[in-house]
Amino acid sequence: MKKVFFIAMAFVAAISTNAQNIQLHYDFGRHLYSDEEGGRQDMTVTLEQFKADKWGSWFYFVDIDFSSKFTEGAYTEISREFNLGKQSPFAAHIEYNGGLNRFGSFQQSALFGPAWNGHSADFSKTYSVQLMYKQFFKSYDNTKAYASCQLTGVWSTTFAHKACTFSGFIDLWRGEKAENGHGQLVLLSEPQFWYNFNSIKGLENTNLSIGTEVEISNNFIFNTCNDKSFFINPTLAMKWTF
């Protein structure tokens, strides 16, 4: 649920060349930080898909945020990777981030750079590290175009006889402060933990998982209430994998 990145973005978690899931998250953030995040979404629906082909892979996710009165916004990240050799762990990564909300839009950005991908022999553990140039675009009033860079890590591990999955991402990038344009380091991470019902005998065809996602951020949430910049926002979630 990303960033609202993200978020999202645990994408190399399946042996299949085409993996898709839909998630429903109930967000506790507005209860934990009623002053700073009183207007935070109640729920988020996330659709993710990863598809591999002979050249590399596609990945996208879409987050749609809901409050009790509005559809607050829709945010997407779409990426393409081109393998650099048949057996090489390196790939060229290209990405677009952006979306709309009820006030206008999210600031759009484009990224490109190298990626280093890997996995265990049985694909129960996967990882990706990406170091990218990031270009922000002027997307609405009080924003401006500027150059940045981003370091991203993505991981997934399935354990306990495939009953549990721990996955997520961490992003670090250079942002700019809205009030003076000075640079700042932005942190966003969204680890997820899932219990997979298809690990239960007799429920092998039930692709339902329950779990949680925890959004950990610093200098990411736009807070006009006080000088607090670090937030931890957990969710209660369900996921269906197609």
Short mmCIF file of C-alpha atoms in Angstrom, two decimals:
data_model
loop_
_atom_site.label_atom_id
_atom_site.label_comp_id
_atom_site.label_asym_id
_atom_site.label_seq_id
_atom_site.Cartn_x
_atom_site.Cartn_y
_atom_site.Cartn_z
CA MET A 1 0.00 0.00 0.00
CA LYS A 2 2.40 2.08 -0.81
CA LYS A 3 3.01 5.41 -0.34
CA VAL A 4 0.78 6.73 -0.49
CA PHE A 5 4.97 3.14 -2.38
CA PHE A 6 4.64 1.17 -2.79
CA ILE A 7 3.97 0.40 -2.10
CA ALA A 8 4.20 -1.78 -2.94
CA MET A 9 6.11 -3.81 -4.29
CA ALA A 10 6.92 -7.30 -3.08
CA PHE A 11 6.79 -8.78 -6.51
CA VAL A 12 9.21 -11.66 -6.96
CA ALA A 13 7.49 -13.99 -4.54
CA ALA A 14 6.26 -16.75 -6.82
CA ILE A 15 7.68 -19.50 -8.99
CA SER A 16 4.97 -18.77 -11.54
CA THR A 17 5.77 -16.41 -14.40
CA ASN A 18 2.43 -14.68 -13.86
CA ALA A 19 1.35 -13.89 -10.30
CA GLN A 20 -1.53 -11.61 -9.32
CA ASN A 21 -3.22 -10.78 -6.03
CA ILE A 22 -5.76 -8.39 -4.54
CA GLN A 23 -5.51 -7.11 -0.97
CA LEU A 24 -7.90 -5.34 1.40
CA HIS A 25 -6.35 -3.37 4.27
CA TYR A 26 -8.05 -1.77 7.27
CA ASP A 27 -5.75 1.08 8.33
CA PHE A 28 -5.23 2.01 12.01
CA GLY A 29 -3.16 5.13 11.34
CA ARG A 30 -5.88 7.71 11.94
CA HIS A 31 -6.57 6.17 15.36
CA LEU A 32 -2.90 6.11 16.39
CA TYR A 33 -2.19 9.69 15.24
CA SER A 34 -5.54 11.44 15.46
CA ASP A 35 -3.96 14.91 15.29
CA GLU A 36 -1.39 14.35 12.57
CA GLU A 37 -3.32 11.78 10.50
CA GLY A 38 -6.96 12.39 11.32
CA GLY A 39 -7.77 12.49 7.60
CA ARG A 40 -5.93 9.27 6.72
CA GLN A 41 -7.81 6.64 4.73
CA ASP A 42 -9.98 4.03 6.46
CA MET A 43 -9.29 1.24 3.98
CA THR A 44 -7.08 0.51 0.99
CA VAL A 45 -7.61 -1.96 -1.85
CA THR A 46 -4.37 -3.03 -3.56
CA LEU A 47 -4.06 -4.91 -6.85
CA GLU A 48 -0.62 -6.30 -7.74
CA GLN A 49 0.63 -8.25 -10.72
CA PHE A 50 4.04 -9.63 -11.68
CA LYS A 51 4.60 -11.15 -15.13
CA ALA A 52 7.86 -12.59 -16.45
CA ASP A 53 8.75 -13.05 -20.12
CA LYS A 54 11.83 -13.92 -22.16
CA TRP A 55 13.19 -10.36 -21.96
CA GLY A 56 12.60 -9.72 -18.25
CA SER A 57 9.48 -8.83 -16.30
CA TRP A 58 6.61 -6.41 -15.75
CA PHE A 59 5.28 -5.37 -12.36
CA TYR A 60 2.54 -2.96 -11.31
CA PHE A 61 0.38 -2.20 -8.33
CA VAL A 62 -2.59 0.10 -7.84
CA ASP A 63 -3.66 1.38 -4.38
CA ILE A 64 -7.18 2.78 -4.04
CA ASP A 65 -7.80 4.55 -0.71
CA PHE A 66 -11.25 4.95 0.83
CA SER A 67 -12.60 6.99 3.72
CA SER A 68 -16.13 6.79 5.06
CA LYS A 69 -17.15 9.64 2.71
CA PHE A 70 -14.80 9.64 -0.28
CA THR A 71 -12.61 7.66 -2.58
CA GLU A 72 -9.51 9.47 -1.40
CA GLY A 73 -7.21 8.57 -4.27
CA ALA A 74 -5.59 6.01 -6.55
CA TYR A 75 -1.83 5.59 -6.75
CA THR A 76 0.12 3.33 -9.11
CA GLU A 77 3.66 2.18 -9.79
CA ILE A 78 4.50 0.43 -13.05
CA SER A 79 7.93 -1.03 -13.75
CA ARG A 80 9.70 -2.93 -16.49
CA GLU A 81 12.96 -4.88 -16.16
CA PHE A 82 15.19 -6.11 -18.98
CA ASN A 83 17.50 -8.98 -18.10
CA LEU A 84 21.19 -8.30 -18.78
CA GLY A 85 22.14 -11.81 -19.89
CA LYS A 86 20.41 -15.19 -19.53
CA GLN A 87 22.15 -16.20 -16.30
CA SER A 88 23.00 -12.74 -14.99
CA PRO A 89 21.37 -11.48 -11.76
CA PHE A 90 21.48 -7.93 -13.14
CA ALA A 91 18.68 -6.15 -14.98
CA ALA A 92 17.85 -2.67 -16.29
CA HIS A 93 14.92 -1.22 -14.33
CA ILE A 94 12.49 1.47 -15.61
CA GLU A 95 9.59 2.74 -13.49
CA TYR A 96 6.75 5.28 -13.38
CA ASN A 97 5.05 6.48 -10.16
CA GLY A 98 1.92 8.63 -10.01
CA GLY A 99 -1.81 8.87 -9.46
CA LEU A 100 -4.80 11.00 -8.59
CA ASN A 101 -6.48 12.02 -5.35
CA ARG A 102 -9.58 14.05 -4.54
CA PHE A 103 -7.47 17.21 -4.24
CA GLY A 104 -5.75 16.75 -7.60
CA SER A 105 -2.81 14.42 -8.11
CA PHE A 106 0.24 12.87 -6.52
CA GLN A 107 3.55 14.26 -7.68
CA GLN A 108 4.66 12.09 -10.60
CA SER A 109 8.13 10.65 -11.03
CA ALA A 110 10.12 8.43 -13.39
CA LEU A 111 13.01 6.19 -12.36
CA PHE A 112 15.66 4.12 -14.11
CA GLY A 113 18.78 2.27 -13.09
CA PRO A 114 20.32 -1.15 -12.43
CA ALA A 115 18.66 -3.93 -10.42
CA TRP A 116 20.25 -6.98 -8.77
CA ASN A 117 17.81 -9.89 -8.36
CA GLY A 118 18.16 -13.29 -6.75
CA HIS A 119 16.36 -16.22 -5.18
CA SER A 120 16.89 -19.50 -3.38
CA ALA A 121 16.85 -22.76 -5.34
CA ASP A 122 13.17 -23.40 -4.55
CA PHE A 123 12.12 -19.71 -4.88
CA SER A 124 11.00 -19.66 -1.23
CA LYS A 125 13.32 -16.69 -0.71
CA THR A 126 13.62 -13.85 -3.21
CA TYR A 127 15.22 -10.41 -3.18
CA SER A 128 15.90 -7.40 -5.37
CA VAL A 129 18.08 -4.31 -4.88
CA GLN A 130 17.68 -1.30 -7.20
CA LEU A 131 19.72 1.90 -7.39
CA MET A 132 17.94 4.43 -9.58
CA TYR A 133 18.00 7.97 -10.87
CA LYS A 134 14.65 9.55 -9.97
CA GLN A 135 13.10 12.52 -11.78
CA PHE A 136 10.20 14.31 -10.13
CA PHE A 137 7.85 16.33 -12.33
CA LYS A 138 5.84 19.44 -11.56
CA SER A 139 2.41 17.86 -11.05
CA TYR A 140 0.34 20.50 -9.25
CA ASP A 141 0.67 23.91 -7.58
CA ASN A 142 3.49 24.23 -5.05
CA THR A 143 5.49 21.41 -6.65
CA LYS A 144 8.46 21.65 -8.96
CA ALA A 145 10.52 19.36 -11.14
CA TYR A 146 13.77 18.18 -9.59
CA ALA A 147 16.32 15.38 -9.87
CA SER A 148 16.79 12.78 -7.16
CA CYS A 149 17.99 9.23 -6.61
CA GLN A 150 16.45 6.21 -4.88
CA LEU A 151 17.71 3.01 -3.30
CA THR A 152 15.12 0.22 -3.11
CA GLY A 153 15.21 -3.20 -1.52
CA VAL A 154 12.47 -5.84 -2.03
CA TRP A 155 12.26 -9.23 -0.31
CA SER A 156 9.99 -12.22 0.22
CA THR A 157 10.44 -15.39 2.24
CA THR A 158 7.96 -18.24 2.74
CA PHE A 159 8.48 -20.60 5.67
CA ALA A 160 6.78 -22.95 8.15
CA HIS A 161 5.87 -25.43 5.37
CA LYS A 162 4.57 -22.54 3.22
CA ALA A 163 2.14 -21.43 5.93
CA CYS A 164 3.74 -18.00 6.46
CA THR A 165 5.11 -15.34 4.14
CA PHE A 166 7.17 -12.32 5.18
CA SER A 167 7.66 -9.81 2.37
CA GLY A 168 7.99 -6.11 1.74
CA PHE A 169 10.15 -3.27 0.47
CA ILE A 170 12.23 -0.38 1.74
CA ASP A 171 12.80 2.85 -0.21
CA LEU A 172 15.28 5.62 0.53
CA TRP A 173 15.28 8.71 -1.67
CA ARG A 174 16.17 12.37 -1.68
CA GLY A 175 13.10 14.55 -1.26
CA GLU A 176 12.68 18.30 -0.95
CA LYS A 177 10.98 20.13 1.88
CA ALA A 178 7.80 21.89 0.77
CA GLU A 179 8.46 25.06 2.73
CA ASN A 180 11.97 25.86 1.48
CA GLY A 181 13.01 23.29 -1.13
CA HIS A 182 15.90 22.03 0.99
CA GLY A 183 16.86 18.39 0.54
CA GLN A 184 15.92 15.67 3.00
CA LEU A 185 16.23 11.88 3.22
CA VAL A 186 12.85 10.14 2.88
CA LEU A 187 12.32 6.63 4.23
CA LEU A 188 9.38 4.39 3.38
CA SER A 189 9.10 0.69 4.21
CA GLU A 190 6.07 -1.60 4.15
CA PRO A 191 6.81 -5.06 5.55
CA GLN A 192 3.94 -7.56 5.31
CA PHE A 193 3.27 -10.79 7.19
CA TRP A 194 0.74 -13.32 5.84
CA TYR A 195 -0.71 -16.61 7.03
CA ASN A 196 -1.60 -18.72 3.96
CA PHE A 197 -4.70 -20.89 4.26
CA ASN A 198 -3.68 -23.12 1.35
CA SER A 199 -1.04 -24.64 3.64
CA ILE A 200 -3.83 -26.34 5.62
CA LYS A 201 -4.71 -29.88 4.60
CA GLY A 202 -8.00 -29.88 2.72
CA LEU A 203 -7.70 -26.16 1.83
CA GLU A 204 -4.99 -26.46 -0.82
CA ASN A 205 -7.15 -24.62 -3.40
CA THR A 206 -8.05 -21.79 -1.01
CA ASN A 207 -5.76 -18.94 -2.02
CA LEU A 208 -6.76 -16.71 0.92
CA SER A 209 -4.21 -15.18 3.26
CA ILE A 210 -4.71 -13.01 6.34
CA GLY A 211 -2.11 -10.80 7.88
CA THR A 212 -0.84 -7.29 8.33
CA GLU A 213 1.17 -4.57 6.67
CA VAL A 214 3.11 -1.95 8.65
CA GLU A 215 3.93 1.32 6.94
CA ILE A 216 7.10 2.76 8.48
CA SER A 217 8.06 6.20 7.24
CA ASN A 218 10.14 9.26 7.96
CA ASN A 219 9.75 12.61 6.16
CA PHE A 220 7.09 10.99 3.97
CA ILE A 221 3.72 11.95 5.46
CA PHE A 222 2.71 15.57 4.89
CA ASN A 223 2.10 16.79 8.45
CA THR A 224 1.05 20.40 9.09
CA CYS A 225 0.06 19.78 12.71
CA ASN A 226 3.50 19.66 14.34
CA ASP A 227 7.11 18.70 13.59
CA LYS A 228 6.61 14.94 13.88
CA SER A 229 8.11 13.15 10.85
CA PHE A 230 8.34 9.47 11.87
CA PHE A 231 5.19 7.31 11.72
CA ILE A 232 4.29 3.63 12.08
CA ASN A 233 0.91 2.76 10.57
CA PRO A 234 -0.24 -0.90 10.81
CA THR A 235 -3.13 -2.54 8.99
CA LEU A 236 -5.27 -5.66 9.34
CA ALA A 237 -5.47 -7.29 5.92
CA MET A 238 -6.79 -10.06 3.68
CA LYS A 239 -5.26 -11.20 0.38
CA TRP A 240 -6.49 -13.43 -2.43
CA THR A 241 -3.87 -14.75 -4.87
CA PHE A 242 -5.01 -15.67 -8.38
#
